[in-house]
Short mmCIF file of C-alpha atoms in Angstrom, two decimals:
data_model
loop_
_atom_site.label_atom_id
_atom_site.label_comp_id
_atom_site.label_asym_id
_atom_site.label_seq_id
_atom_site.Cartn_x
_atom_site.Cartn_y
_atom_site.Cartn_z
CA MET A 823 -73.61 -188.29 72.48
CA ASN A 824 -75.74 -191.29 70.35
CA THR A 825 -72.18 -192.86 69.82
CA LEU A 826 -70.69 -193.16 73.45
CA ARG A 827 -74.22 -193.82 75.01
CA LYS A 828 -74.50 -197.71 72.10
CA GLN A 829 -70.50 -198.04 73.50
CA SER A 830 -71.90 -197.54 76.75
CA ILE A 831 -75.08 -199.93 76.34
CA ASN A 832 -72.43 -202.57 74.80
CA ASP A 833 -69.19 -202.43 77.45
CA LEU A 834 -72.40 -202.10 80.53
CA LEU A 835 -74.38 -205.73 78.33
CA LYS A 836 -70.66 -207.20 77.82
CA GLY A 837 -70.18 -206.47 81.34
CA ILE A 838 -72.50 -209.15 82.98
CA GLU A 839 -69.81 -211.65 80.20
CA THR A 840 -66.85 -210.38 81.43
CA GLY A 841 -68.06 -208.78 85.43
CA ASP A 842 -65.96 -205.74 84.34
CA PRO A 843 -67.22 -203.75 87.72
CA GLU A 844 -66.03 -200.26 85.85
CA SER A 845 -69.52 -201.81 82.96
CA VAL A 846 -72.11 -200.49 85.58
CA ARG A 847 -71.49 -197.14 85.61
CA VAL A 848 -73.80 -196.00 82.99
CA VAL A 849 -76.02 -197.11 85.31
CA ASP A 850 -77.59 -194.42 87.44
CA GLN A 851 -79.05 -196.44 90.09
CA GLU A 852 -80.55 -193.69 92.67
CA GLN A 853 -83.40 -193.07 89.11
CA TYR A 854 -82.84 -196.66 88.14
CA ILE A 855 -86.07 -197.38 86.70
CA GLN A 856 -86.85 -201.64 85.89
CA HIS A 857 -88.85 -202.71 84.17
CA ASN A 858 -88.42 -206.46 83.93
CA PRO A 859 -90.86 -207.88 86.78
CA LEU A 860 -89.03 -210.63 87.48
CA THR A 861 -85.96 -208.37 88.28
CA LYS A 862 -85.00 -207.16 92.19
CA GLU A 863 -84.51 -203.40 92.60
CA GLY A 864 -81.80 -201.29 95.24
CA ASP A 865 -81.38 -204.74 96.89
CA VAL A 866 -78.30 -205.94 94.98
CA GLY A 867 -75.51 -203.38 93.28
CA LEU A 868 -75.34 -204.43 89.66
CA ALA A 869 -71.38 -203.90 89.82
CA GLU A 870 -72.12 -206.71 92.78
CA LEU A 871 -74.71 -209.19 90.11
CA PHE A 872 -73.04 -208.90 87.09
CA ALA A 873 -69.41 -209.82 88.89
CA ARG A 874 -71.53 -213.45 90.43
CA LEU A 875 -73.38 -213.41 87.18
CA ALA A 876 -68.97 -213.96 85.85
CA LYS A 877 -68.38 -217.55 87.54
CA THR A 878 -70.97 -219.01 85.82
CA ASN A 879 -68.65 -217.86 83.10
CA PRO A 880 -71.94 -216.58 80.62
CA ARG A 881 -71.93 -215.79 77.01
CA VAL A 882 -73.30 -212.36 75.69
CA GLU A 883 -73.02 -211.47 71.85
CA ILE A 884 -74.35 -207.93 70.84
CA ILE A 885 -76.24 -208.50 67.63
CA ARG A 886 -77.36 -204.67 66.96
CA ILE A 887 -77.06 -202.32 69.16
CA PHE A 888 -79.27 -198.65 68.17
CA SER A 889 -80.61 -195.19 69.06
CA ASP A 890 -82.97 -193.23 69.46
CA GLY A 891 -82.92 -189.17 71.57
CA ASP A 892 -82.91 -190.53 74.50
CA PHE A 893 -83.25 -194.67 74.46
CA VAL A 894 -80.75 -196.84 73.02
CA PHE A 895 -81.46 -200.40 72.83
CA ALA A 896 -79.64 -203.49 71.54
CA HIS A 897 -80.43 -206.91 69.67
CA THR A 898 -78.51 -210.35 72.02
CA GLU A 899 -77.53 -213.52 72.43
CA TYR A 900 -77.50 -214.87 76.32
CA ASP A 901 -76.40 -218.03 77.37
CA PHE A 902 -76.91 -218.59 81.10
CA SER A 903 -78.46 -220.97 82.06
CA SER A 904 -80.01 -221.44 78.53
CA GLU A 905 -79.44 -219.53 75.66
CA LYS A 906 -82.22 -216.51 75.01
CA ILE A 907 -82.47 -214.03 72.01
CA CYS A 908 -83.30 -211.02 73.99
CA PHE A 909 -84.33 -206.95 72.96
CA GLU A 910 -83.10 -203.80 75.49
CA VAL A 911 -84.08 -201.22 75.67
CA PHE A 912 -82.44 -197.72 77.78
CA ARG A 913 -83.50 -194.63 78.67
CA PHE A 914 -80.79 -192.29 79.04
CA GLU A 915 -80.74 -188.82 80.93
CA GLY A 916 -77.71 -187.29 80.16
CA GLU A 917 -74.56 -190.05 79.84
CA ARG A 918 -76.16 -192.04 82.35
CA THR A 919 -79.33 -194.77 82.23
CA VAL A 920 -82.11 -194.50 84.21
CA GLU A 921 -84.69 -196.77 82.66
CA HIS A 922 -84.45 -200.05 80.95
CA TRP A 923 -87.36 -202.90 79.50
CA ASP A 924 -86.65 -206.20 77.93
CA ASN A 925 -88.02 -209.09 76.15
CA LEU A 926 -86.31 -212.29 76.34
CA GLN A 927 -87.15 -215.26 74.87
CA LEU A 928 -85.99 -219.06 74.60
CA LYS A 929 -83.47 -219.49 71.05
CA GLN A 930 -84.66 -221.63 68.12
CA ALA A 931 -83.54 -223.47 65.23
CA PRO A 932 -84.25 -221.81 62.45
CA ASN A 933 -87.29 -221.27 60.43
CA ALA A 934 -87.59 -223.30 57.34
CA SER A 935 -85.83 -221.04 54.66
CA GLY A 936 -83.16 -221.54 56.58
CA HIS A 937 -82.85 -217.77 58.64
CA SER A 938 -82.15 -217.81 62.22
CA MET A 939 -82.90 -215.03 65.32
CA ILE A 940 -80.44 -213.83 64.91
CA ASP A 941 -78.93 -213.51 61.52
CA GLY A 942 -79.09 -211.19 58.24
CA GLU A 943 -78.31 -207.36 57.65
CA THR A 944 -77.00 -205.44 60.88
CA GLN A 945 -75.61 -201.70 59.11
CA VAL A 946 -77.99 -199.17 60.01
CA LYS A 947 -79.00 -196.83 56.58
CA ASP A 948 -81.00 -193.56 56.19
CA GLN A 949 -81.31 -192.26 59.06
CA ASP A 950 -82.92 -189.14 56.86
CA GLN A 951 -85.28 -191.84 56.78
CA ALA A 952 -86.54 -192.32 60.43
CA GLU A 953 -88.56 -190.39 61.03
CA SER A 954 -90.85 -192.25 58.15
CA ASN A 955 -89.89 -195.31 58.61
CA ARG A 956 -91.19 -194.25 62.39
CA GLN A 957 -94.94 -194.08 61.02
CA CYS A 958 -95.27 -196.47 57.72
CA ILE A 959 -94.43 -199.22 61.28
CA ASN A 960 -96.50 -197.42 63.91
CA ALA A 961 -99.75 -198.33 60.49
CA PHE A 962 -99.04 -201.65 60.09
CA VAL A 963 -98.96 -202.40 63.57
CA LYS A 964 -102.34 -199.89 64.04
CA ASP A 965 -103.85 -201.82 60.52
CA VAL A 966 -102.48 -205.24 60.43
CA LEU A 967 -100.86 -206.13 64.10
CA ILE A 968 -104.05 -205.10 66.13
CA GLU A 969 -106.70 -204.30 63.73
CA ARG A 970 -106.10 -208.14 61.93
CA ASN A 971 -106.48 -206.25 58.18
CA THR A 972 -103.91 -209.37 57.07
CA ASN A 973 -105.62 -207.55 53.35
CA ALA A 974 -102.76 -204.57 53.90
CA LEU A 975 -100.33 -206.74 54.22
CA PRO A 976 -98.47 -205.61 50.16
CA ASP A 977 -99.05 -201.94 51.55
CA TYR A 978 -96.80 -202.70 54.17
CA VAL A 979 -94.12 -206.38 53.07
CA ALA A 980 -91.22 -205.66 50.44
CA ALA A 981 -93.31 -208.53 47.42
CA ALA A 982 -90.23 -210.28 46.48
CA GLY A 983 -86.76 -210.15 48.68
CA TYR A 984 -88.41 -210.01 51.62
CA VAL A 985 -86.77 -211.99 55.03
CA GLU A 986 -88.10 -213.46 57.87
CA HIS A 987 -86.59 -214.60 61.01
CA ASN A 988 -90.00 -215.57 62.72
CA PRO A 989 -89.11 -219.89 63.24
CA ALA A 990 -92.56 -220.65 63.31
CA LEU A 991 -92.70 -218.03 59.70
CA THR A 992 -91.09 -218.85 56.05
CA ASP A 993 -90.28 -215.82 53.38
CA ASP A 994 -93.38 -216.93 52.26
CA ILE A 995 -96.21 -213.13 53.39
CA LYS A 996 -98.73 -215.81 52.88
CA ALA A 997 -96.97 -217.84 55.99
CA LEU A 998 -97.04 -214.56 58.01
CA ASN A 999 -101.12 -213.81 56.92
CA THR A 1000 -102.14 -217.17 58.30
CA ALA A 1001 -100.52 -217.19 61.36
CA LEU A 1002 -101.97 -213.53 61.84
CA LEU A 1003 -105.19 -214.99 60.64
CA ASP A 1004 -105.23 -217.97 62.82
CA THR A 1005 -107.21 -219.01 65.35
CA GLU A 1006 -108.06 -220.49 69.39
CA ALA A 1007 -110.86 -222.93 69.04
CA ASP A 1008 -113.41 -220.97 70.39
CA GLY A 1009 -112.62 -218.63 68.08
CA SER A 1010 -110.01 -215.65 69.99
CA PRO A 1011 -107.04 -214.87 67.61
CA ARG A 1012 -104.51 -216.58 68.33
CA ILE A 1013 -102.38 -213.86 68.50
CA HIS A 1014 -103.27 -211.25 69.29
CA TYR A 1015 -101.71 -207.56 69.93
CA GLN A 1016 -103.43 -205.06 71.57
CA GLN A 1017 -101.70 -202.28 72.73
CA HIS A 1018 -98.85 -200.64 70.90
CA HIS A 1019 -96.08 -198.48 73.94
CA ARG A 1020 -94.04 -198.20 72.21
CA THR A 1021 -91.29 -197.10 68.69
CA LEU A 1022 -87.50 -196.69 68.76
CA ALA A 1023 -85.69 -195.54 64.64
CA ASP A 1024 -82.47 -195.99 63.46
CA GLY A 1025 -82.15 -195.14 60.17
CA ASN A 1026 -83.95 -198.13 58.31
CA PHE A 1027 -84.26 -200.26 61.54
CA VAL A 1028 -87.24 -199.74 63.51
CA LEU A 1029 -88.11 -201.65 67.01
CA SER A 1030 -92.21 -202.34 68.23
CA VAL A 1031 -93.02 -202.65 71.70
CA CYS A 1032 -96.12 -204.01 71.90
CA GLU A 1033 -98.58 -205.90 74.27
CA GLY A 1034 -100.88 -209.07 73.96
CA TYR A 1035 -101.62 -212.56 74.50
CA ARG A 1036 -100.39 -215.68 72.68
CA GLU A 1037 -102.25 -219.06 72.89
CA GLY A 1038 -104.80 -216.92 75.12
CA ILE A 1039 -101.30 -216.36 77.00
CA HIS A 1040 -100.28 -212.60 78.57
CA SER A 1041 -97.48 -211.26 76.51
CA ALA A 1042 -94.88 -208.89 75.09
CA PHE A 1043 -94.71 -208.27 70.85
CA TYR A 1044 -90.91 -206.59 70.19
CA ASP A 1045 -90.77 -206.83 66.71
CA LEU A 1046 -86.92 -205.07 65.09
CA PHE A 1047 -87.95 -204.29 61.42
CA ARG A 1048 -85.87 -202.93 58.40
CA LEU A 1049 -87.37 -200.98 55.94
CA ASP A 1050 -86.65 -200.50 52.15
CA ASN A 1051 -87.37 -197.82 50.00
CA GLY A 1052 -90.91 -197.88 52.77
CA LEU A 1053 -90.69 -201.03 52.36
CA ILE A 1054 -90.58 -203.86 55.28
CA ILE A 1055 -87.83 -206.03 53.88
CA GLU A 1056 -86.38 -207.78 56.86
CA HIS A 1057 -88.33 -208.88 60.27
CA TRP A 1058 -87.07 -210.26 63.64
CA ASP A 1059 -88.65 -210.37 67.19
CA THR A 1060 -89.39 -212.01 70.19
CA VAL A 1061 -92.46 -212.79 72.19
CA GLU A 1062 -92.43 -213.56 76.44
CA THR A 1063 -94.88 -214.09 78.41
CA VAL A 1064 -95.76 -210.95 81.02
CA PRO A 1065 -95.17 -212.98 84.08
CA PRO A 1066 -98.11 -212.39 86.58
CA ARG A 1067 -98.83 -209.94 88.50
CA ALA A 1068 -97.46 -212.13 92.30
CA ASP A 1069 -94.61 -212.69 90.41
CA TRP A 1070 -93.40 -209.04 89.55
CA ASN A 1071 -90.02 -208.18 91.70
CA ASN A 1072 -90.66 -205.48 92.20
CA LEU A 1073 -94.51 -202.74 90.58
CA ASN A 1074 -92.14 -200.81 87.60
CA GLY A 1075 -94.32 -202.79 85.26
CA LYS A 1076 -93.61 -203.98 81.84
CA PHE A 1077 -94.15 -202.12 79.52
#
């Protein structure tokens, strides 16, 4: 079932590029709940939307795709009018998807360690460790990202071999420590994780979905971690501003 679901989401996302109307058959449009605040529901069918987008010669690259129970989540690169890196999350009921979340960020140049926002390991392994890896990330998010206990970083992040894909950071976890403790002029945290909404795990890969503020702006934080022997060994992320409610085109909320 999970293999079929991942393939159907792969086909759905590539349908943006090709305009193939068959790709949207995986979506139960009568039940579909859209959590992208800027996307309208109901008035434009997905097949019609995809056909229109295909005329702009979009490019869709699926870098990584995972499954966790009724969820399929993917790490993607899009080139519509601009190049963006995205995490896509779909919830299934049976063979069709009924709910969708995403988080997009403009593609940026490789960081000082030479890593892009999407390169790195793609192979899922250690399926028997998915739940322990999930619990590790749950603890890391609470302890380090929300409570800002950076002294605990060595308890969660590998001391050697760590690979960082955030464009503003490096492989040296001291850079992460500094970024998490950085403050604005008024003393408030520059990066402030406040609420942890969801954790999805597939073997050695875990995605966390959080809400908070970056530089005083309401933001969504999607962080993908690769773990090895119970420690974080690689990290990717996207940060997106949550639009003000007056700009929403649906009432389902970002999270």
